[in-house]
Amino acid sequence: MTPHVQKLQINYKTLEEFRKFRENGLEELSMLEDLKADLVEDHTDSPFYGIYEEGKLVARMSLYQINEKYDRYFEPPTTYHELMKLEVLPGYKGKGYGAQMVQHAKTQGLPIKTNVRLGAQDFFLQLGFKPVKYDPVRDRGENPYVWHPEA
Amino acid sequence: MTPHVQKLQINYKTLEEFRKFRENGLEELSMLEDLKADLVEDHTDSPFYGIYEEGKLVARMSLYQINEKYDRYFEPPTTYHELMKLEVLPGYKGKGYGAQMVQHAKTQGLPIKTNVRLGAQDFFLQLGFKPVKYDPVRDRGENPYVWHPEA
């Protein structure tokens, strides 16, 4: 089967796979603790999406839905997805998995905001994202890019 | 003179120096545009601090003051500094400049919150920072660590 994007579930296997990714911190640790303490069920929905190749998780991202009442990026304000932790494992880059993930995020029916990392500007520009006008109070050093389905 | 931390001013020379740093994005571009459009004066205060070695900016960070009414990290709520963009140029690492910058931030009289990057956890733990209890709604994938003068 062609590798495709799928929603990830919180379980021990997924959390073990997460350990291979660089951006693995308090969030993943908290998920593991919740699982151990039976605070979440095995297979609970997570904000993570990923691509498997031969049974191995090789790319992932998270999508958080932000309610329009907290929106400070779109005019008029809208509920949108914050895209974070987009990452493809070393050895699996150059296969278009990153773009495949972002394209999948676009199919979710909401505008998208992301904080673009060093060197990833061209990647997001090619995918139709645009830099916002920098606002020091709102952005405090972040590098926000947005995408809107109607743009 | 021993390299020491100093507050940076927004001027063409500083912004030219910023181009050597990896985390150079919309914020720095916006500062440059403001300078060109005479929206800020040459030598305006910036949120940036840095260390010069032989006239060259080799390390920097930014400190944003967050008012206690927006505080969601400390109990009771307090005005604090958000530490961002801590970066030492390649070739100048291993000289303690990163720690020198964080120590300087601690002397500013406020608690500090930062989002710890991949691999920097031990650095911040050694400097007395502590991971917070992860809150998915507040932290959305970030990796917040805090330091309080009284802890």
PDB file of C-alpha atoms in Angstrom:
ATOM      1  CA  MET A   1       0.000   0.000   0.000  1.00  0.00           C
ATOM      2  CA  THR A   2       1.260   3.479  -0.833  1.00  0.00           C
ATOM      3  CA  PRO A   3       2.308   5.380   2.293  1.00  0.00           C
ATOM      4  CA  HIS A   4      -0.488   7.749   3.246  1.00  0.00           C
ATOM      5  CA  VAL A   5      -1.310  10.125   6.071  1.00  0.00           C
ATOM      6  CA  GLN A   6      -3.346   8.718   8.928  1.00  0.00           C
ATOM      7  CA  LYS A   7      -4.506   9.941  12.286  1.00  0.00           C
ATOM      8  CA  LEU A   8      -2.426   8.505  15.116  1.00  0.00           C
ATOM      9  CA  GLN A   9      -3.785   6.977  18.282  1.00  0.00           C
ATOM     10  CA  ILE A  10      -2.279   7.269  21.737  1.00  0.00           C
ATOM     11  CA  ASN A  11      -0.962   3.877  22.670  1.00  0.00           C
ATOM     12  CA  TYR A  12       2.342   2.436  23.825  1.00  0.00           C
ATOM     13  CA  LYS A  13       3.375   1.505  20.284  1.00  0.00           C
ATOM     14  CA  THR A  14       2.802   5.046  18.981  1.00  0.00           C
ATOM     15  CA  LEU A  15       4.600   6.619  21.929  1.00  0.00           C
ATOM     16  CA  GLU A  16       7.541   4.255  21.397  1.00  0.00           C
ATOM     17  CA  GLU A  17       7.658   5.363  17.731  1.00  0.00           C
ATOM     18  CA  PHE A  18       7.577   9.028  18.841  1.00  0.00           C
ATOM     19  CA  ARG A  19      10.908   8.539  20.639  1.00  0.00           C
ATOM     20  CA  LYS A  20      12.675   8.500  17.257  1.00  0.00           C
ATOM     21  CA  PHE A  21      11.571  12.065  16.525  1.00  0.00           C
ATOM     22  CA  ARG A  22      13.603  15.094  17.553  1.00  0.00           C
ATOM     23  CA  GLU A  23      10.709  17.160  18.828  1.00  0.00           C
ATOM     24  CA  ASN A  24       9.832  14.780  21.593  1.00  0.00           C
ATOM     25  CA  GLY A  25       9.268  16.518  24.905  1.00  0.00           C
ATOM     26  CA  LEU A  26       6.780  17.242  27.667  1.00  0.00           C
ATOM     27  CA  GLU A  27       3.776  16.574  25.439  1.00  0.00           C
ATOM     28  CA  GLU A  28       4.793  13.012  24.611  1.00  0.00           C
ATOM     29  CA  LEU A  29       5.903  12.384  28.198  1.00  0.00           C
ATOM     30  CA  SER A  30       2.544  13.602  29.440  1.00  0.00           C
ATOM     31  CA  MET A  31       0.732  11.272  27.014  1.00  0.00           C
ATOM     32  CA  LEU A  32       2.786   8.355  28.306  1.00  0.00           C
ATOM     33  CA  GLU A  33       2.029   9.242  31.928  1.00  0.00           C
ATOM     34  CA  ASP A  34      -1.683   9.588  31.171  1.00  0.00           C
ATOM     35  CA  LEU A  35      -1.654   6.177  29.530  1.00  0.00           C
ATOM     36  CA  LYS A  36       0.181   4.573  32.464  1.00  0.00           C
ATOM     37  CA  ALA A  37      -2.229   6.176  34.958  1.00  0.00           C
ATOM     38  CA  ASP A  38      -5.241   4.988  32.947  1.00  0.00           C
ATOM     39  CA  LEU A  39      -6.231   8.639  32.465  1.00  0.00           C
ATOM     40  CA  VAL A  40      -6.649   7.919  28.770  1.00  0.00           C
ATOM     41  CA  GLU A  41      -7.676   4.727  27.050  1.00  0.00           C
ATOM     42  CA  ASP A  42      -5.371   2.888  24.742  1.00  0.00           C
ATOM     43  CA  HIS A  43      -6.260   4.135  21.224  1.00  0.00           C
ATOM     44  CA  THR A  44      -7.497   7.544  22.362  1.00  0.00           C
ATOM     45  CA  ASP A  45      -7.460  10.129  19.575  1.00  0.00           C
ATOM     46  CA  SER A  46      -4.399  12.345  19.536  1.00  0.00           C
ATOM     47  CA  PRO A  47      -3.693  15.601  17.696  1.00  0.00           C
ATOM     48  CA  PHE A  48      -1.018  13.707  15.715  1.00  0.00           C
ATOM     49  CA  TYR A  49      -1.055  12.528  12.129  1.00  0.00           C
ATOM     50  CA  GLY A  50       1.615  10.359  10.584  1.00  0.00           C
ATOM     51  CA  ILE A  51       2.863   8.330   7.631  1.00  0.00           C
ATOM     52  CA  TYR A  52       3.930   4.712   8.000  1.00  0.00           C
ATOM     53  CA  GLU A  53       6.359   3.003   5.662  1.00  0.00           C
ATOM     54  CA  GLU A  54       6.485  -0.775   6.066  1.00  0.00           C
ATOM     55  CA  GLY A  55       4.955  -0.545   9.519  1.00  0.00           C
ATOM     56  CA  LYS A  56       7.339   2.140  10.740  1.00  0.00           C
ATOM     57  CA  LEU A  57       6.239   5.681  11.579  1.00  0.00           C
ATOM     58  CA  VAL A  58       8.495   7.880   9.423  1.00  0.00           C
ATOM     59  CA  ALA A  59       6.740  11.272   9.432  1.00  0.00           C
ATOM     60  CA  ARG A  60       4.411  13.097  11.756  1.00  0.00           C
ATOM     61  CA  MET A  61       2.745  16.414  12.529  1.00  0.00           C
ATOM     62  CA  SER A  62       0.162  17.672  15.001  1.00  0.00           C
ATOM     63  CA  LEU A  63      -2.947  19.735  14.271  1.00  0.00           C
ATOM     64  CA  TYR A  64      -4.625  21.698  17.048  1.00  0.00           C
ATOM     65  CA  GLN A  65      -7.999  23.285  16.403  1.00  0.00           C
ATOM     66  CA  ILE A  66      -8.067  26.892  17.654  1.00  0.00           C
ATOM     67  CA  ASN A  67     -11.472  28.438  18.202  1.00  0.00           C
ATOM     68  CA  GLU A  68     -12.270  31.637  16.319  1.00  0.00           C
ATOM     69  CA  LYS A  69     -12.650  33.521  19.589  1.00  0.00           C
ATOM     70  CA  TYR A  70      -8.887  33.074  20.123  1.00  0.00           C
ATOM     71  CA  ASP A  71      -7.990  33.793  16.502  1.00  0.00           C
ATOM     72  CA  ARG A  72      -5.569  36.680  16.034  1.00  0.00           C
ATOM     73  CA  TYR A  73      -4.323  35.757  12.548  1.00  0.00           C
ATOM     74  CA  PHE A  74      -7.302  35.794  10.179  1.00  0.00           C
ATOM     75  CA  GLU A  75      -9.708  38.571   9.209  1.00  0.00           C
ATOM     76  CA  PRO A  76     -12.585  37.956   9.815  1.00  0.00           C
ATOM     77  CA  PRO A  77     -11.669  35.696  12.775  1.00  0.00           C
ATOM     78  CA  THR A  78     -12.107  32.008  12.024  1.00  0.00           C
ATOM     79  CA  THR A  79     -11.606  28.638  13.658  1.00  0.00           C
ATOM     80  CA  TYR A  80      -8.319  27.315  12.290  1.00  0.00           C
ATOM     81  CA  HIS A  81      -5.741  24.570  12.673  1.00  0.00           C
ATOM     82  CA  GLU A  82      -2.370  25.222  14.244  1.00  0.00           C
ATOM     83  CA  LEU A  83       0.131  22.939  12.516  1.00  0.00           C
ATOM     84  CA  MET A  84       3.100  21.899  14.691  1.00  0.00           C
ATOM     85  CA  LYS A  85       5.877  19.328  14.956  1.00  0.00           C
ATOM     86  CA  LEU A  86       6.032  18.567  11.254  1.00  0.00           C
ATOM     87  CA  GLU A  87       8.957  16.199  11.003  1.00  0.00           C
ATOM     88  CA  VAL A  88      10.238  13.495   8.659  1.00  0.00           C
ATOM     89  CA  LEU A  89      12.788  11.012  10.022  1.00  0.00           C
ATOM     90  CA  PRO A  90      16.323  11.151   8.616  1.00  0.00           C
ATOM     91  CA  GLY A  91      16.604   8.603   5.819  1.00  0.00           C
ATOM     92  CA  TYR A  92      13.020   9.247   4.695  1.00  0.00           C
ATOM     93  CA  LYS A  93      13.418  12.825   3.502  1.00  0.00           C
ATOM     94  CA  GLY A  94      13.111  13.757  -0.186  1.00  0.00           C
ATOM     95  CA  LYS A  95      10.114  11.484  -0.737  1.00  0.00           C
ATOM     96  CA  GLY A  96       7.545  14.248  -0.483  1.00  0.00           C
ATOM     97  CA  TYR A  97       6.222  13.057   2.885  1.00  0.00           C
ATOM     98  CA  GLY A  98       6.401  16.540   4.407  1.00  0.00           C
ATOM     99  CA  ALA A  99       4.359  18.040   1.580  1.00  0.00           C
ATOM    100  CA  GLN A 100       1.946  15.080   1.737  1.00  0.00           C
ATOM    101  CA  MET A 101       1.350  15.819   5.415  1.00  0.00           C
ATOM    102  CA  VAL A 102       0.680  19.517   4.792  1.00  0.00           C
ATOM    103  CA  GLN A 103      -1.627  18.700   1.868  1.00  0.00           C
ATOM    104  CA  HIS A 104      -3.534  16.396   4.210  1.00  0.00           C
ATOM    105  CA  ALA A 105      -3.841  19.215   6.752  1.00  0.00           C
ATOM    106  CA  LYS A 106      -5.339  21.385   3.983  1.00  0.00           C
ATOM    107  CA  THR A 107      -8.081  18.820   3.353  1.00  0.00           C
ATOM    108  CA  GLN A 108      -9.381  19.175   6.923  1.00  0.00           C
ATOM    109  CA  GLY A 109     -11.561  22.122   5.943  1.00  0.00           C
ATOM    110  CA  LEU A 110      -9.926  24.842   8.032  1.00  0.00           C
ATOM    111  CA  PRO A 111      -7.363  27.582   7.473  1.00  0.00           C
ATOM    112  CA  ILE A 112      -3.927  26.779   8.873  1.00  0.00           C
ATOM    113  CA  LYS A 113      -1.383  28.721  10.889  1.00  0.00           C
ATOM    114  CA  THR A 114       2.136  27.461  11.535  1.00  0.00           C
ATOM    115  CA  ASN A 115       5.369  28.779  13.021  1.00  0.00           C
ATOM    116  CA  VAL A 116       7.941  28.295  10.260  1.00  0.00           C
ATOM    117  CA  ARG A 117      11.360  27.046  11.317  1.00  0.00           C
ATOM    118  CA  LEU A 118      14.739  28.027   9.995  1.00  0.00           C
ATOM    119  CA  GLY A 119      15.120  26.936   6.378  1.00  0.00           C
ATOM    120  CA  ALA A 120      11.507  25.839   5.907  1.00  0.00           C
ATOM    121  CA  GLN A 121      10.216  29.130   4.483  1.00  0.00           C
ATOM    122  CA  ASP A 122      10.473  28.045   0.819  1.00  0.00           C
ATOM    123  CA  PHE A 123       8.770  24.734   1.593  1.00  0.00           C
ATOM    124  CA  PHE A 124       5.717  26.521   3.022  1.00  0.00           C
ATOM    125  CA  LEU A 125       5.690  29.257   0.356  1.00  0.00           C
ATOM    126  CA  GLN A 126       5.558  26.562  -2.343  1.00  0.00           C
ATOM    127  CA  LEU A 127       2.589  25.023  -0.547  1.00  0.00           C
ATOM    128  CA  GLY A 128       0.677  28.303  -0.732  1.00  0.00           C
ATOM    129  CA  PHE A 129       1.399  29.610   2.774  1.00  0.00           C
ATOM    130  CA  LYS A 130       2.088  33.297   3.268  1.00  0.00           C
ATOM    131  CA  PRO A 131       4.025  35.131   5.985  1.00  0.00           C
ATOM    132  CA  VAL A 132       1.818  37.367   8.137  1.00  0.00           C
ATOM    133  CA  LYS A 133       2.660  40.961   8.960  1.00  0.00           C
ATOM    134  CA  TYR A 134       4.844  40.571  12.037  1.00  0.00           C
ATOM    135  CA  ASP A 135       3.208  41.776  15.265  1.00  0.00           C
ATOM    136  CA  PRO A 136       5.733  41.936  18.161  1.00  0.00           C
ATOM    137  CA  VAL A 137       3.161  41.568  20.944  1.00  0.00           C
ATOM    138  CA  ARG A 138       1.305  38.666  19.327  1.00  0.00           C
ATOM    139  CA  ASP A 139       4.230  36.881  17.696  1.00  0.00           C
ATOM    140  CA  ARG A 140       7.061  37.460  20.228  1.00  0.00           C
ATOM    141  CA  GLY A 141       9.821  36.178  17.983  1.00  0.00           C
ATOM    142  CA  GLU A 142       7.777  33.520  16.196  1.00  0.00           C
ATOM    143  CA  ASN A 143       7.680  33.257  12.442  1.00  0.00           C
ATOM    144  CA  PRO A 144       3.981  32.756  11.622  1.00  0.00           C
ATOM    145  CA  TYR A 145       2.818  31.699   8.152  1.00  0.00           C
ATOM    146  CA  VAL A 146      -0.827  31.142   7.259  1.00  0.00           C
ATOM    147  CA  TRP A 147      -2.815  29.339   4.586  1.00  0.00           C
ATOM    148  CA  HIS A 148      -6.485  29.967   3.794  1.00  0.00           C
ATOM    149  CA  PRO A 149      -8.573  27.691   1.516  1.00  0.00           C
ATOM    150  CA  GLU A 150     -10.107  30.680  -0.232  1.00  0.00           C
ATOM    151  CA  ALA A 151      -6.877  32.547  -0.886  1.00  0.00           C
TER     152      ALA A 151
ATOM    153  CA  MET B   1      37.464  43.446  27.752  1.00  0.00           C
ATOM    154  CA  THR B   2      35.892  40.155  28.743  1.00  0.00           C
ATOM    155  CA  PRO B   3      32.887  39.327  26.562  1.00  0.00           C
ATOM    156  CA  HIS B   4      29.759  40.249  28.470  1.00  0.00           C
ATOM    157  CA  VAL B   5      26.030  40.397  27.848  1.00  0.00           C
ATOM    158  CA  GLN B   6      24.629  43.696  26.627  1.00  0.00           C
ATOM    159  CA  LYS B   7      21.284  44.968  25.451  1.00  0.00           C
ATOM    160  CA  LEU B   8      21.186  45.325  21.671  1.00  0.00           C
ATOM    161  CA  GLN B   9      19.880  48.321  19.804  1.00  0.00           C
ATOM    162  CA  ILE B  10      17.962  48.245  16.560  1.00  0.00           C
ATOM    163  CA  ASN B  11      20.205  49.652  13.880  1.00  0.00           C
ATOM    164  CA  TYR B  12      21.497  48.527  10.498  1.00  0.00           C
ATOM    165  CA  LYS B  13      24.686  47.121  11.986  1.00  0.00           C
ATOM    166  CA  THR B  14      22.801  44.949  14.501  1.00  0.00           C
ATOM    167  CA  LEU B  15      20.343  43.737  11.870  1.00  0.00           C
ATOM    168  CA  GLU B  16      23.233  42.862   9.562  1.00  0.00           C
ATOM    169  CA  GLU B  17      24.788  40.850  12.433  1.00  0.00           C
ATOM    170  CA  PHE B  18      21.423  39.080  13.000  1.00  0.00           C
ATOM    171  CA  ARG B  19      21.644  37.586   9.495  1.00  0.00           C
ATOM    172  CA  LYS B  20      24.317  35.169  10.721  1.00  0.00           C
ATOM    173  CA  PHE B  21      21.887  33.576  13.185  1.00  0.00           C
ATOM    174  CA  ARG B  22      19.665  30.662  12.237  1.00  0.00           C
ATOM    175  CA  GLU B  23      16.515  31.946  13.877  1.00  0.00           C
ATOM    176  CA  ASN B  24      16.235  34.963  11.662  1.00  0.00           C
ATOM    177  CA  GLY B  25      12.730  35.481  10.342  1.00  0.00           C
ATOM    178  CA  LEU B  26       9.750  37.788  10.226  1.00  0.00           C
ATOM    179  CA  GLU B  27      10.735  39.593  13.431  1.00  0.00           C
ATOM    180  CA  GLU B  28      14.116  40.715  12.126  1.00  0.00           C
ATOM    181  CA  LEU B  29      12.646  41.518   8.704  1.00  0.00           C
ATOM    182  CA  SER B  30       9.985  43.641  10.376  1.00  0.00           C
ATOM    183  CA  MET B  31      12.647  45.502  12.392  1.00  0.00           C
ATOM    184  CA  LEU B  32      14.559  46.229   9.183  1.00  0.00           C
ATOM    185  CA  GLU B  33      11.410  47.498   7.438  1.00  0.00           C
ATOM    186  CA  ASP B  34      10.534  49.699  10.417  1.00  0.00           C
ATOM    187  CA  LEU B  35      14.028  51.161  10.343  1.00  0.00           C
ATOM    188  CA  LYS B  36      13.868  51.816   6.588  1.00  0.00           C
ATOM    189  CA  ALA B  37      10.444  53.437   6.920  1.00  0.00           C
ATOM    190  CA  ASP B  38      11.666  55.638   9.803  1.00  0.00           C
ATOM    191  CA  LEU B  39       9.047  53.988  12.044  1.00  0.00           C
ATOM    192  CA  VAL B  40      11.755  53.429  14.626  1.00  0.00           C
ATOM    193  CA  GLU B  41      14.842  55.504  15.347  1.00  0.00           C
ATOM    194  CA  ASP B  42      18.310  54.153  14.855  1.00  0.00           C
ATOM    195  CA  HIS B  43      19.395  52.819  18.309  1.00  0.00           C
ATOM    196  CA  THR B  44      15.852  52.069  19.492  1.00  0.00           C
ATOM    197  CA  ASP B  45      15.758  49.528  22.319  1.00  0.00           C
ATOM    198  CA  SER B  46      15.058  45.976  21.195  1.00  0.00           C
ATOM    199  CA  PRO B  47      14.064  42.864  23.171  1.00  0.00           C
ATOM    200  CA  PHE B  48      17.468  41.393  22.207  1.00  0.00           C
ATOM    201  CA  TYR B  49      20.560  40.876  24.309  1.00  0.00           C
ATOM    202  CA  GLY B  50      23.877  39.708  22.957  1.00  0.00           C
ATOM    203  CA  ILE B  51      27.564  39.002  23.513  1.00  0.00           C
ATOM    204  CA  TYR B  52      30.259  40.537  21.311  1.00  0.00           C
ATOM    205  CA  GLU B  53      33.653  39.006  20.822  1.00  0.00           C
ATOM    206  CA  GLU B  54      36.176  41.326  19.154  1.00  0.00           C
ATOM    207  CA  GLY B  55      33.396  43.482  17.768  1.00  0.00           C
ATOM    208  CA  LYS B  56      31.391  40.567  16.373  1.00  0.00           C
ATOM    209  CA  LEU B  57      27.985  39.535  17.719  1.00  0.00           C
ATOM    210  CA  VAL B  58      28.441  35.842  18.577  1.00  0.00           C
ATOM    211  CA  ALA B  59      25.467  35.078  20.858  1.00  0.00           C
ATOM    212  CA  ARG B  60      22.001  36.463  21.340  1.00  0.00           C
ATOM    213  CA  MET B  61      18.650  35.952  23.016  1.00  0.00           C
ATOM    214  CA  SER B  62      15.428  37.904  23.353  1.00  0.00           C
ATOM    215  CA  LEU B  63      13.472  38.641  26.515  1.00  0.00           C
ATOM    216  CA  TYR B  64       9.807  39.640  26.327  1.00  0.00           C
ATOM    217  CA  GLN B  65       8.071  40.887  29.432  1.00  0.00           C
ATOM    218  CA  ILE B  66       4.665  39.199  29.844  1.00  0.00           C
ATOM    219  CA  ASN B  67       2.206  40.920  32.143  1.00  0.00           C
ATOM    220  CA  GLU B  68       0.833  38.913  35.046  1.00  0.00           C
ATOM    221  CA  LYS B  69      -2.697  39.191  33.672  1.00  0.00           C
ATOM    222  CA  TYR B  70      -1.561  36.934  30.791  1.00  0.00           C
ATOM    223  CA  ASP B  71       0.460  34.594  32.996  1.00  0.00           C
ATOM    224  CA  ARG B  72      -0.607  30.951  32.812  1.00  0.00           C
ATOM    225  CA  TYR B  73       2.621  29.405  34.162  1.00  0.00           C
ATOM    226  CA  PHE B  74       3.171  30.716  37.689  1.00  0.00           C
ATOM    227  CA  GLU B  75       1.068  30.468  40.835  1.00  0.00           C
ATOM    228  CA  PRO B  76       0.279  33.111  41.995  1.00  0.00           C
ATOM    229  CA  PRO B  77       0.305  34.825  38.561  1.00  0.00           C
ATOM    230  CA  THR B  78       3.307  37.090  38.077  1.00  0.00           C
ATOM    231  CA  THR B  79       4.854  39.328  35.461  1.00  0.00           C
ATOM    232  CA  TYR B  80       7.656  37.287  33.881  1.00  0.00           C
ATOM    233  CA  HIS B  81      10.162  37.189  31.052  1.00  0.00           C
ATOM    234  CA  GLU B  82       9.712  34.910  28.084  1.00  0.00           C
ATOM    235  CA  LEU B  83      13.195  33.894  26.927  1.00  0.00           C
ATOM    236  CA  MET B  84      13.446  33.135  23.196  1.00  0.00           C
ATOM    237  CA  LYS B  85      15.941  32.786  20.370  1.00  0.00           C
ATOM    238  CA  LEU B  86      18.863  31.838  22.585  1.00  0.00           C
ATOM    239  CA  GLU B  87      21.599  31.069  20.082  1.00  0.00           C
ATOM    240  CA  VAL B  88      25.396  30.959  19.992  1.00  0.00           C
ATOM    241  CA  LEU B  89      27.086  31.095  16.583  1.00  0.00           C
ATOM    242  CA  PRO B  90      28.911  27.955  15.396  1.00  0.00           C
ATOM    243  CA  GLY B  91      32.577  28.332  16.260  1.00  0.00           C
ATOM    244  CA  TYR B  92      31.780  30.118  19.519  1.00  0.00           C
ATOM    245  CA  LYS B  93      30.077  27.270  21.358  1.00  0.00           C
ATOM    246  CA  GLY B  94      31.634  25.653  24.414  1.00  0.00           C
ATOM    247  CA  LYS B  95      32.721  28.978  25.908  1.00  0.00           C
ATOM    248  CA  GLY B  96      29.807  29.260  28.314  1.00  0.00           C
ATOM    249  CA  TYR B  97      28.154  32.099  26.386  1.00  0.00           C
ATOM    250  CA  GLY B  98      24.750  30.394  26.421  1.00  0.00           C
ATOM    251  CA  ALA B  99      24.834  29.990  30.201  1.00  0.00           C
ATOM    252  CA  GLN B 100      26.160  33.561  30.561  1.00  0.00           C
ATOM    253  CA  MET B 101      23.122  34.825  28.636  1.00  0.00           C
ATOM    254  CA  VAL B 102      20.655  32.863  30.783  1.00  0.00           C
ATOM    255  CA  GLN B 103      22.392  34.004  33.981  1.00  0.00           C
ATOM    256  CA  HIS B 104      22.014  37.579  32.733  1.00  0.00           C
ATOM    257  CA  ALA B 105      18.305  36.980  32.141  1.00  0.00           C
ATOM    258  CA  LYS B 106      18.027  35.809  35.753  1.00  0.00           C
ATOM    259  CA  THR B 107      19.454  39.107  37.027  1.00  0.00           C
ATOM    260  CA  GLN B 108      16.568  41.058  35.463  1.00  0.00           C
ATOM    261  CA  GLY B 109      14.412  40.512  38.546  1.00  0.00           C
ATOM    262  CA  LEU B 110      11.628  38.443  36.999  1.00  0.00           C
ATOM    263  CA  PRO B 111      10.766  34.753  36.748  1.00  0.00           C
ATOM    264  CA  ILE B 112      11.498  33.244  33.334  1.00  0.00           C
ATOM    265  CA  LYS B 113       9.589  30.950  31.023  1.00  0.00           C
ATOM    266  CA  THR B 114      11.138  29.398  27.937  1.00  0.00           C
ATOM    267  CA  ASN B 115      10.220  26.787  25.335  1.00  0.00           C
ATOM    268  CA  VAL B 116      13.052  24.275  25.456  1.00  0.00           C
ATOM    269  CA  ARG B 117      14.316  22.939  22.151  1.00  0.00           C
ATOM    270  CA  LEU B 118      15.452  19.461  21.259  1.00  0.00           C
ATOM    271  CA  GLY B 119      18.612  18.591  23.159  1.00  0.00           C
ATOM    272  CA  ALA B 120      18.629  21.671  25.397  1.00  0.00           C
ATOM    273  CA  GLN B 121      16.773  20.113  28.344  1.00  0.00           C
ATOM    274  CA  ASP B 122      19.932  19.317  30.355  1.00  0.00           C
ATOM    275  CA  PHE B 123      21.317  22.805  29.739  1.00  0.00           C
ATOM    276  CA  PHE B 124      18.229  24.415  31.275  1.00  0.00           C
ATOM    277  CA  LEU B 125      17.929  21.876  34.107  1.00  0.00           C
ATOM    278  CA  GLN B 126      21.521  22.647  35.133  1.00  0.00           C
ATOM    279  CA  LEU B 127      20.604  26.339  35.207  1.00  0.00           C
ATOM    280  CA  GLY B 128      17.798  25.662  37.671  1.00  0.00           C
ATOM    281  CA  PHE B 129      14.871  25.587  35.251  1.00  0.00           C
ATOM    282  CA  LYS B 130      12.091  23.053  35.758  1.00  0.00           C
ATOM    283  CA  PRO B 131       9.653  21.490  33.286  1.00  0.00           C
ATOM    284  CA  VAL B 132       6.035  22.478  33.925  1.00  0.00           C
ATOM    285  CA  LYS B 133       3.174  20.011  34.066  1.00  0.00           C
ATOM    286  CA  TYR B 134       2.186  19.737  30.425  1.00  0.00           C
ATOM    287  CA  ASP B 135      -1.183  21.325  29.629  1.00  0.00           C
ATOM    288  CA  PRO B 136      -2.356  20.413  26.093  1.00  0.00           C
ATOM    289  CA  VAL B 137      -4.614  23.446  25.643  1.00  0.00           C
ATOM    290  CA  ARG B 138      -2.073  25.971  26.906  1.00  0.00           C
ATOM    291  CA  ASP B 139       1.107  24.375  25.579  1.00  0.00           C
ATOM    292  CA  ARG B 140      -0.026  22.885  22.269  1.00  0.00           C
ATOM    293  CA  GLY B 141       3.098  20.879  21.616  1.00  0.00           C
ATOM    294  CA  GLU B 142       5.529  23.310  23.235  1.00  0.00           C
ATOM    295  CA  ASN B 143       8.050  22.229  25.826  1.00  0.00           C
ATOM    296  CA  PRO B 144       7.821  24.903  28.562  1.00  0.00           C
ATOM    297  CA  TYR B 145      10.403  25.183  31.342  1.00  0.00           C
ATOM    298  CA  VAL B 146      10.286  27.827  34.059  1.00  0.00           C
ATOM    299  CA  TRP B 147      12.672  29.416  36.541  1.00  0.00           C
ATOM    300  CA  HIS B 148      11.632  31.421  39.595  1.00  0.00           C
ATOM    301  CA  PRO B 149      14.066  33.508  41.703  1.00  0.00           C
ATOM    302  CA  GLU B 150      12.542  32.200  44.920  1.00  0.00           C
ATOM    303  CA  ALA B 151      12.580  28.523  43.977  1.00  0.00           C
TER     304      ALA B 151
END
